[in-house]
PDB file of C-alpha atoms in Angstrom:
ATOM      1  CA  ASP A   3     -48.571 271.327  81.403  1.00  0.00           C
ATOM      2  CA  THR A   4     -50.683 273.813  79.501  1.00  0.00           C
ATOM      3  CA  GLY A   5     -53.232 274.423  82.227  1.00  0.00           C
ATOM      4  CA  VAL A   6     -57.003 274.171  82.005  1.00  0.00           C
ATOM      5  CA  SER A   7     -58.384 275.202  78.628  1.00  0.00           C
ATOM      6  CA  GLN A   8     -61.928 276.123  77.694  1.00  0.00           C
ATOM      7  CA  ASP A   9     -63.554 276.480  74.327  1.00  0.00           C
ATOM      8  CA  PRO A  10     -64.998 278.722  73.068  1.00  0.00           C
ATOM      9  CA  ARG A  11     -63.814 281.769  74.982  1.00  0.00           C
ATOM     10  CA  HIS A  12     -66.851 283.766  73.917  1.00  0.00           C
ATOM     11  CA  LYS A  13     -70.279 282.716  72.733  1.00  0.00           C
ATOM     12  CA  ILE A  14     -73.166 284.900  71.644  1.00  0.00           C
ATOM     13  CA  THR A  15     -76.451 283.128  71.102  1.00  0.00           C
ATOM     14  CA  LYS A  16     -80.100 283.960  70.711  1.00  0.00           C
ATOM     15  CA  ARG A  17     -82.588 283.117  73.398  1.00  0.00           C
ATOM     16  CA  GLY A  18     -83.957 279.621  72.961  1.00  0.00           C
ATOM     17  CA  GLN A  19     -80.868 278.197  71.284  1.00  0.00           C
ATOM     18  CA  ASN A  20     -78.751 275.398  72.746  1.00  0.00           C
ATOM     19  CA  VAL A  21     -75.076 275.920  73.505  1.00  0.00           C
ATOM     20  CA  THR A  22     -72.262 273.565  74.483  1.00  0.00           C
ATOM     21  CA  PHE A  23     -68.990 274.438  76.127  1.00  0.00           C
ATOM     22  CA  ARG A  24     -65.904 272.284  76.421  1.00  0.00           C
ATOM     23  CA  CYS A  25     -63.320 272.061  79.179  1.00  0.00           C
ATOM     24  CA  ASP A  26     -59.977 270.272  78.958  1.00  0.00           C
ATOM     25  CA  PRO A  27     -58.506 269.839  82.441  1.00  0.00           C
ATOM     26  CA  ILE A  28     -54.864 269.399  83.360  1.00  0.00           C
ATOM     27  CA  SER A  29     -54.041 265.915  82.129  1.00  0.00           C
ATOM     28  CA  GLU A  30     -53.433 264.076  85.408  1.00  0.00           C
ATOM     29  CA  HIS A  31     -56.330 265.753  87.244  1.00  0.00           C
ATOM     30  CA  ASN A  32     -59.212 263.447  88.029  1.00  0.00           C
ATOM     31  CA  ARG A  33     -61.483 266.078  89.614  1.00  0.00           C
ATOM     32  CA  LEU A  34     -63.349 268.570  87.458  1.00  0.00           C
ATOM     33  CA  TYR A  35     -65.681 271.405  88.425  1.00  0.00           C
ATOM     34  CA  TRP A  36     -67.995 273.795  86.635  1.00  0.00           C
ATOM     35  CA  TYR A  37     -68.868 277.231  88.008  1.00  0.00           C
ATOM     36  CA  ARG A  38     -70.909 280.174  86.797  1.00  0.00           C
ATOM     37  CA  GLN A  39     -69.904 283.756  87.489  1.00  0.00           C
ATOM     38  CA  THR A  40     -71.995 286.874  86.909  1.00  0.00           C
ATOM     39  CA  LEU A  41     -70.646 290.400  86.928  1.00  0.00           C
ATOM     40  CA  GLY A  42     -69.506 291.570  90.344  1.00  0.00           C
ATOM     41  CA  GLN A  43     -70.132 288.231  91.996  1.00  0.00           C
ATOM     42  CA  GLY A  44     -67.922 285.352  92.975  1.00  0.00           C
ATOM     43  CA  PRO A  45     -68.133 282.052  91.099  1.00  0.00           C
ATOM     44  CA  GLU A  46     -71.116 279.841  91.919  1.00  0.00           C
ATOM     45  CA  PHE A  47     -70.544 276.112  92.058  1.00  0.00           C
ATOM     46  CA  LEU A  48     -72.536 274.123  89.507  1.00  0.00           C
ATOM     47  CA  THR A  49     -71.237 270.572  89.492  1.00  0.00           C
ATOM     48  CA  TYR A  50     -68.318 268.280  90.344  1.00  0.00           C
ATOM     49  CA  PHE A  51     -66.916 265.196  88.610  1.00  0.00           C
ATOM     50  CA  GLN A  52     -64.535 262.644  89.967  1.00  0.00           C
ATOM     51  CA  ASN A  53     -63.217 260.830  86.911  1.00  0.00           C
ATOM     52  CA  GLU A  54     -66.335 260.227  84.799  1.00  0.00           C
ATOM     53  CA  ALA A  55     -68.792 260.211  87.701  1.00  0.00           C
ATOM     54  CA  GLN A  56     -70.845 263.334  88.397  1.00  0.00           C
ATOM     55  CA  LEU A  57     -70.878 263.312  92.189  1.00  0.00           C
ATOM     56  CA  GLU A  58     -72.264 266.712  93.178  1.00  0.00           C
ATOM     57  CA  LYS A  59     -74.750 269.038  91.543  1.00  0.00           C
ATOM     58  CA  SER A  60     -75.885 272.419  92.773  1.00  0.00           C
ATOM     59  CA  ARG A  61     -79.559 273.272  92.880  1.00  0.00           C
ATOM     60  CA  LEU A  62     -78.543 276.030  90.443  1.00  0.00           C
ATOM     61  CA  LEU A  63     -78.113 273.330  87.814  1.00  0.00           C
ATOM     62  CA  SER A  64     -81.626 273.330  86.392  1.00  0.00           C
ATOM     63  CA  ASP A  65     -83.014 270.712  84.031  1.00  0.00           C
ATOM     64  CA  ARG A  66     -81.846 272.810  81.093  1.00  0.00           C
ATOM     65  CA  PHE A  67     -78.226 272.292  82.130  1.00  0.00           C
ATOM     66  CA  SER A  68     -76.377 269.041  81.623  1.00  0.00           C
ATOM     67  CA  ALA A  69     -72.736 268.219  82.106  1.00  0.00           C
ATOM     68  CA  GLU A  70     -70.782 265.173  81.049  1.00  0.00           C
ATOM     69  CA  ARG A  71     -67.295 263.827  81.365  1.00  0.00           C
ATOM     70  CA  PRO A  72     -67.542 260.647  79.318  1.00  0.00           C
ATOM     71  CA  LYS A  73     -64.032 259.253  79.586  1.00  0.00           C
ATOM     72  CA  GLY A  74     -62.879 261.043  82.675  1.00  0.00           C
ATOM     73  CA  SER A  75     -60.885 263.519  80.640  1.00  0.00           C
ATOM     74  CA  PHE A  76     -62.556 266.522  78.949  1.00  0.00           C
ATOM     75  CA  SER A  77     -65.995 267.705  79.994  1.00  0.00           C
ATOM     76  CA  THR A  78     -68.884 269.428  78.269  1.00  0.00           C
ATOM     77  CA  LEU A  79     -71.550 271.692  79.697  1.00  0.00           C
ATOM     78  CA  GLU A  80     -74.703 272.061  77.628  1.00  0.00           C
ATOM     79  CA  ILE A  81     -77.414 274.625  78.175  1.00  0.00           C
ATOM     80  CA  GLN A  82     -80.676 273.964  76.374  1.00  0.00           C
ATOM     81  CA  ARG A  83     -83.229 276.636  75.499  1.00  0.00           C
ATOM     82  CA  THR A  84     -81.004 279.446  76.688  1.00  0.00           C
ATOM     83  CA  GLU A  85     -82.505 282.373  78.582  1.00  0.00           C
ATOM     84  CA  GLN A  86     -81.139 285.868  79.061  1.00  0.00           C
ATOM     85  CA  GLY A  87     -80.479 285.025  82.691  1.00  0.00           C
ATOM     86  CA  ASP A  88     -77.963 282.420  81.548  1.00  0.00           C
ATOM     87  CA  SER A  89     -75.617 285.192  80.403  1.00  0.00           C
ATOM     88  CA  ALA A  90     -72.503 284.746  82.528  1.00  0.00           C
ATOM     89  CA  MET A  91     -68.929 283.534  82.564  1.00  0.00           C
ATOM     90  CA  TYR A  92     -68.751 279.733  82.798  1.00  0.00           C
ATOM     91  CA  LEU A  93     -65.600 278.577  84.520  1.00  0.00           C
ATOM     92  CA  CYS A  94     -64.094 275.127  84.603  1.00  0.00           C
ATOM     93  CA  ALA A  95     -61.553 273.991  87.180  1.00  0.00           C
ATOM     94  CA  SER A  96     -59.659 270.800  87.835  1.00  0.00           C
ATOM     95  CA  SER A  97     -57.711 269.326  90.697  1.00  0.00           C
ATOM     96  CA  TYR A  98     -55.960 266.129  91.668  1.00  0.00           C
ATOM     97  CA  LEU A  99     -57.523 263.645  94.043  1.00  0.00           C
ATOM     98  CA  GLY A 100     -54.730 262.314  96.149  1.00  0.00           C
ATOM     99  CA  GLY A 101     -51.608 263.697  97.704  1.00  0.00           C
ATOM    100  CA  SER A 102     -51.862 266.872  99.708  1.00  0.00           C
ATOM    101  CA  SER A 103     -53.023 269.281  97.057  1.00  0.00           C
ATOM    102  CA  TYR A 104     -56.338 271.031  97.589  1.00  0.00           C
ATOM    103  CA  GLU A 105     -55.795 273.517  94.820  1.00  0.00           C
ATOM    104  CA  GLN A 106     -58.301 273.958  92.071  1.00  0.00           C
ATOM    105  CA  TYR A 107     -56.828 275.194  88.813  1.00  0.00           C
ATOM    106  CA  PHE A 108     -59.236 277.359  86.871  1.00  0.00           C
ATOM    107  CA  GLY A 109     -59.497 277.878  83.160  1.00  0.00           C
ATOM    108  CA  PRO A 110     -60.011 281.284  81.539  1.00  0.00           C
ATOM    109  CA  GLY A 111     -63.745 280.758  81.217  1.00  0.00           C
ATOM    110  CA  THR A 112     -66.337 280.920  78.449  1.00  0.00           C
ATOM    111  CA  ARG A 113     -68.323 284.146  78.366  1.00  0.00           C
ATOM    112  CA  LEU A 114     -71.895 283.510  77.261  1.00  0.00           C
ATOM    113  CA  THR A 115     -74.131 286.320  76.060  1.00  0.00           C
ATOM    114  CA  VAL A 116     -77.758 285.485  75.380  1.00  0.00           C
ATOM    115  CA  THR A 117     -79.565 288.094  73.259  1.00  0.00           C
TER     116      THR A 117
ATOM    117  CA  ASP B  10     -73.691 276.587 103.602  1.00  0.00           C
ATOM    118  CA  ALA B  11     -71.462 278.415 106.042  1.00  0.00           C
ATOM    119  CA  LYS B  12     -71.122 282.094 105.156  1.00  0.00           C
ATOM    120  CA  THR B  13     -68.178 284.443 105.015  1.00  0.00           C
ATOM    121  CA  THR B  14     -68.161 288.224 105.128  1.00  0.00           C
ATOM    122  CA  GLN B  15     -65.402 290.367 103.698  1.00  0.00           C
ATOM    123  CA  PRO B  16     -64.958 294.089 103.082  1.00  0.00           C
ATOM    124  CA  ASN B  17     -66.027 295.057  99.589  1.00  0.00           C
ATOM    125  CA  SER B  18     -62.759 296.814  98.826  1.00  0.00           C
ATOM    126  CA  MET B  19     -59.384 297.706 100.284  1.00  0.00           C
ATOM    127  CA  GLU B  20     -56.425 299.781  99.194  1.00  0.00           C
ATOM    128  CA  SER B  21     -52.755 299.308  99.808  1.00  0.00           C
ATOM    129  CA  ASN B  22     -49.538 301.002  98.809  1.00  0.00           C
ATOM    130  CA  GLU B  23     -47.003 299.050  96.824  1.00  0.00           C
ATOM    131  CA  GLU B  24     -44.396 297.179  98.892  1.00  0.00           C
ATOM    132  CA  GLU B  25     -46.437 297.511 102.086  1.00  0.00           C
ATOM    133  CA  PRO B  26     -48.092 294.592 103.912  1.00  0.00           C
ATOM    134  CA  VAL B  27     -51.783 293.972 103.383  1.00  0.00           C
ATOM    135  CA  HIS B  28     -54.135 292.302 105.840  1.00  0.00           C
ATOM    136  CA  LEU B  29     -57.365 291.051 104.267  1.00  0.00           C
ATOM    137  CA  PRO B  30     -59.945 290.061 106.897  1.00  0.00           C
ATOM    138  CA  CYS B  31     -62.684 287.449 106.672  1.00  0.00           C
ATOM    139  CA  ASN B  32     -65.388 286.705 109.195  1.00  0.00           C
ATOM    140  CA  HIS B  33     -66.954 283.248 109.346  1.00  0.00           C
ATOM    141  CA  SER B  34     -68.780 283.136 112.659  1.00  0.00           C
ATOM    142  CA  THR B  35     -70.876 280.064 111.726  1.00  0.00           C
ATOM    143  CA  ILE B  36     -67.876 277.936 110.754  1.00  0.00           C
ATOM    144  CA  SER B  37     -68.185 274.256 111.603  1.00  0.00           C
ATOM    145  CA  GLY B  38     -65.514 271.895 112.800  1.00  0.00           C
ATOM    146  CA  THR B  39     -65.198 270.316 109.350  1.00  0.00           C
ATOM    147  CA  ASP B  40     -64.889 273.581 107.404  1.00  0.00           C
ATOM    148  CA  TYR B  41     -61.551 274.309 105.779  1.00  0.00           C
ATOM    149  CA  ILE B  42     -60.742 277.964 105.067  1.00  0.00           C
ATOM    150  CA  HIS B  43     -59.543 278.610 101.524  1.00  0.00           C
ATOM    151  CA  TRP B  44     -58.410 281.821  99.861  1.00  0.00           C
ATOM    152  CA  TYR B  45     -58.451 282.332  96.135  1.00  0.00           C
ATOM    153  CA  ARG B  46     -57.862 285.458  94.116  1.00  0.00           C
ATOM    154  CA  GLN B  47     -59.031 286.530  90.703  1.00  0.00           C
ATOM    155  CA  LEU B  48     -56.996 288.873  88.567  1.00  0.00           C
ATOM    156  CA  PRO B  49     -58.810 290.892  85.915  1.00  0.00           C
ATOM    157  CA  SER B  50     -60.051 288.787  83.001  1.00  0.00           C
ATOM    158  CA  GLN B  51     -58.742 285.550  84.490  1.00  0.00           C
ATOM    159  CA  GLY B  52     -60.128 282.582  86.372  1.00  0.00           C
ATOM    160  CA  PRO B  53     -59.520 282.423  90.118  1.00  0.00           C
ATOM    161  CA  GLU B  54     -56.215 281.103  91.398  1.00  0.00           C
ATOM    162  CA  TYR B  55     -55.471 279.340  94.663  1.00  0.00           C
ATOM    163  CA  VAL B  56     -53.662 281.350  97.308  1.00  0.00           C
ATOM    164  CA  ILE B  57     -53.662 279.368 100.540  1.00  0.00           C
ATOM    165  CA  HIS B  58     -55.806 277.226 102.818  1.00  0.00           C
ATOM    166  CA  GLY B  59     -55.895 276.073 106.423  1.00  0.00           C
ATOM    167  CA  LEU B  60     -57.974 274.375 109.094  1.00  0.00           C
ATOM    168  CA  THR B  61     -56.842 275.496 112.536  1.00  0.00           C
ATOM    169  CA  SER B  62     -53.190 276.508 112.491  1.00  0.00           C
ATOM    170  CA  ASN B  63     -51.602 279.496 110.810  1.00  0.00           C
ATOM    171  CA  VAL B  64     -50.158 278.680 107.395  1.00  0.00           C
ATOM    172  CA  ASN B  65     -47.416 280.166 105.263  1.00  0.00           C
ATOM    173  CA  ASN B  66     -46.554 279.637 101.629  1.00  0.00           C
ATOM    174  CA  ARG B  67     -44.635 281.504  98.956  1.00  0.00           C
ATOM    175  CA  MET B  68     -47.596 283.722  98.145  1.00  0.00           C
ATOM    176  CA  ALA B  69     -49.044 284.648 101.509  1.00  0.00           C
ATOM    177  CA  SER B  70     -49.729 283.810 105.127  1.00  0.00           C
ATOM    178  CA  LEU B  71     -53.034 282.796 106.662  1.00  0.00           C
ATOM    179  CA  ALA B  72     -53.730 283.709 110.265  1.00  0.00           C
ATOM    180  CA  ILE B  73     -56.689 281.845 111.797  1.00  0.00           C
ATOM    181  CA  ALA B  74     -58.272 283.059 115.018  1.00  0.00           C
ATOM    182  CA  GLU B  75     -58.210 280.646 117.927  1.00  0.00           C
ATOM    183  CA  ASP B  76     -62.016 280.273 117.832  1.00  0.00           C
ATOM    184  CA  ARG B  77     -61.833 279.970 114.010  1.00  0.00           C
ATOM    185  CA  LYS B  78     -64.561 282.561 113.587  1.00  0.00           C
ATOM    186  CA  SER B  79     -62.304 284.823 111.581  1.00  0.00           C
ATOM    187  CA  SER B  80     -59.154 284.677 109.525  1.00  0.00           C
ATOM    188  CA  THR B  81     -56.765 287.097 107.862  1.00  0.00           C
ATOM    189  CA  LEU B  82     -54.871 286.729 104.626  1.00  0.00           C
ATOM    190  CA  ILE B  83     -51.539 288.514 104.816  1.00  0.00           C
ATOM    191  CA  LEU B  84     -49.618 289.645 101.773  1.00  0.00           C
ATOM    192  CA  HIS B  85     -46.236 290.613 103.134  1.00  0.00           C
ATOM    193  CA  ARG B  86     -45.259 293.074 100.400  1.00  0.00           C
ATOM    194  CA  ALA B  87     -47.979 294.076  97.991  1.00  0.00           C
ATOM    195  CA  THR B  88     -47.039 294.451  94.349  1.00  0.00           C
ATOM    196  CA  LEU B  89     -49.083 295.882  91.508  1.00  0.00           C
ATOM    197  CA  ARG B  90     -49.660 292.321  90.343  1.00  0.00           C
ATOM    198  CA  ASP B  91     -51.508 291.582  93.589  1.00  0.00           C
ATOM    199  CA  ALA B  92     -54.393 293.853  92.576  1.00  0.00           C
ATOM    200  CA  ALA B  93     -57.283 291.393  92.357  1.00  0.00           C
ATOM    201  CA  VAL B  94     -60.502 290.236  93.992  1.00  0.00           C
ATOM    202  CA  TYR B  95     -59.702 288.042  96.985  1.00  0.00           C
ATOM    203  CA  TYR B  96     -62.201 285.383  98.000  1.00  0.00           C
ATOM    204  CA  CYS B  97     -62.424 283.751 101.409  1.00  0.00           C
ATOM    205  CA  ILE B  98     -64.180 280.402 101.088  1.00  0.00           C
ATOM    206  CA  LEU B  99     -65.337 277.763 103.536  1.00  0.00           C
ATOM    207  CA  ARG B 100     -65.283 274.202 102.293  1.00  0.00           C
ATOM    208  CA  ASP B 101     -67.181 271.691 104.413  1.00  0.00           C
ATOM    209  CA  VAL B 102     -65.462 268.328 104.050  1.00  0.00           C
ATOM    210  CA  GLY B 103     -68.165 266.753 106.193  1.00  0.00           C
ATOM    211  CA  VAL B 104     -70.950 267.313 103.660  1.00  0.00           C
ATOM    212  CA  GLY B 105     -71.261 265.177 100.555  1.00  0.00           C
ATOM    213  CA  TYR B 106     -67.937 264.904  98.813  1.00  0.00           C
ATOM    214  CA  GLY B 107     -66.732 268.178 100.318  1.00  0.00           C
ATOM    215  CA  GLN B 108     -66.237 269.753  96.899  1.00  0.00           C
ATOM    216  CA  ASN B 109     -68.833 272.515  97.013  1.00  0.00           C
ATOM    217  CA  PHE B 110     -66.737 275.663  97.227  1.00  0.00           C
ATOM    218  CA  VAL B 111     -68.968 278.604  98.159  1.00  0.00           C
ATOM    219  CA  PHE B 112     -67.493 281.891  96.945  1.00  0.00           C
ATOM    220  CA  GLY B 113     -68.809 285.206  98.254  1.00  0.00           C
ATOM    221  CA  PRO B 114     -68.400 288.550  96.450  1.00  0.00           C
ATOM    222  CA  GLY B 115     -64.845 288.898  97.791  1.00  0.00           C
ATOM    223  CA  THR B 116     -62.650 291.926  98.537  1.00  0.00           C
ATOM    224  CA  ARG B 117     -61.360 294.001  95.660  1.00  0.00           C
ATOM    225  CA  LEU B 118     -57.773 294.974  96.492  1.00  0.00           C
ATOM    226  CA  SER B 119     -56.260 297.997  94.795  1.00  0.00           C
ATOM    227  CA  VAL B 120     -52.507 298.504  95.004  1.00  0.00           C
ATOM    228  CA  LEU B 121     -51.240 302.040  94.573  1.00  0.00           C
ATOM    229  CA  PRO B 122     -47.755 302.668  93.153  1.00  0.00           C
TER     230      PRO B 122
END
């Protein structure tokens, strides 16, 4: 078990460009979450997948944001036409539906800087 | 979303107990109380959770007030590695799929050697 991994760890992009981040959850975990965290704040929930189905989306997830989990394994988060306000740490977490575990396991995050 | 309030920061001496308070006066009957912590430059990690009864695990204890309007995370012997931001979170299992974890700004715990 290597934990949740995210790629890339850092991304610098110019305003208006599109970016895509990848998350690989713990292999047996069927729940996957995306969060955004800005400096000095706690993580803000963006979206939740159960297997390949996207079941919850925050109102923070504007039309420029799209997330997928095509085969119920890894997930991608794409931001189109990036804005400076999108600069943040993007965190992915996974957990297991079933049993008694309510723990979310977080990855190290992808830090996005929009210039 | 139900709200939590926590002190911005707290200090503790190494090897002493730490009591981290959280107020959640608008908690609903279907809200679970979760605690996560975030060490510097890392993603958050689960600490403990509970509904009504006090809970213990290898990391900490969670004391929940009888009216559930407040809770306290107890670290029995603080170590330098416990220096982190501690988040108290309410998760409403009665809304949607119950997976919207609402983090506040948390309490930054400093541990002095």
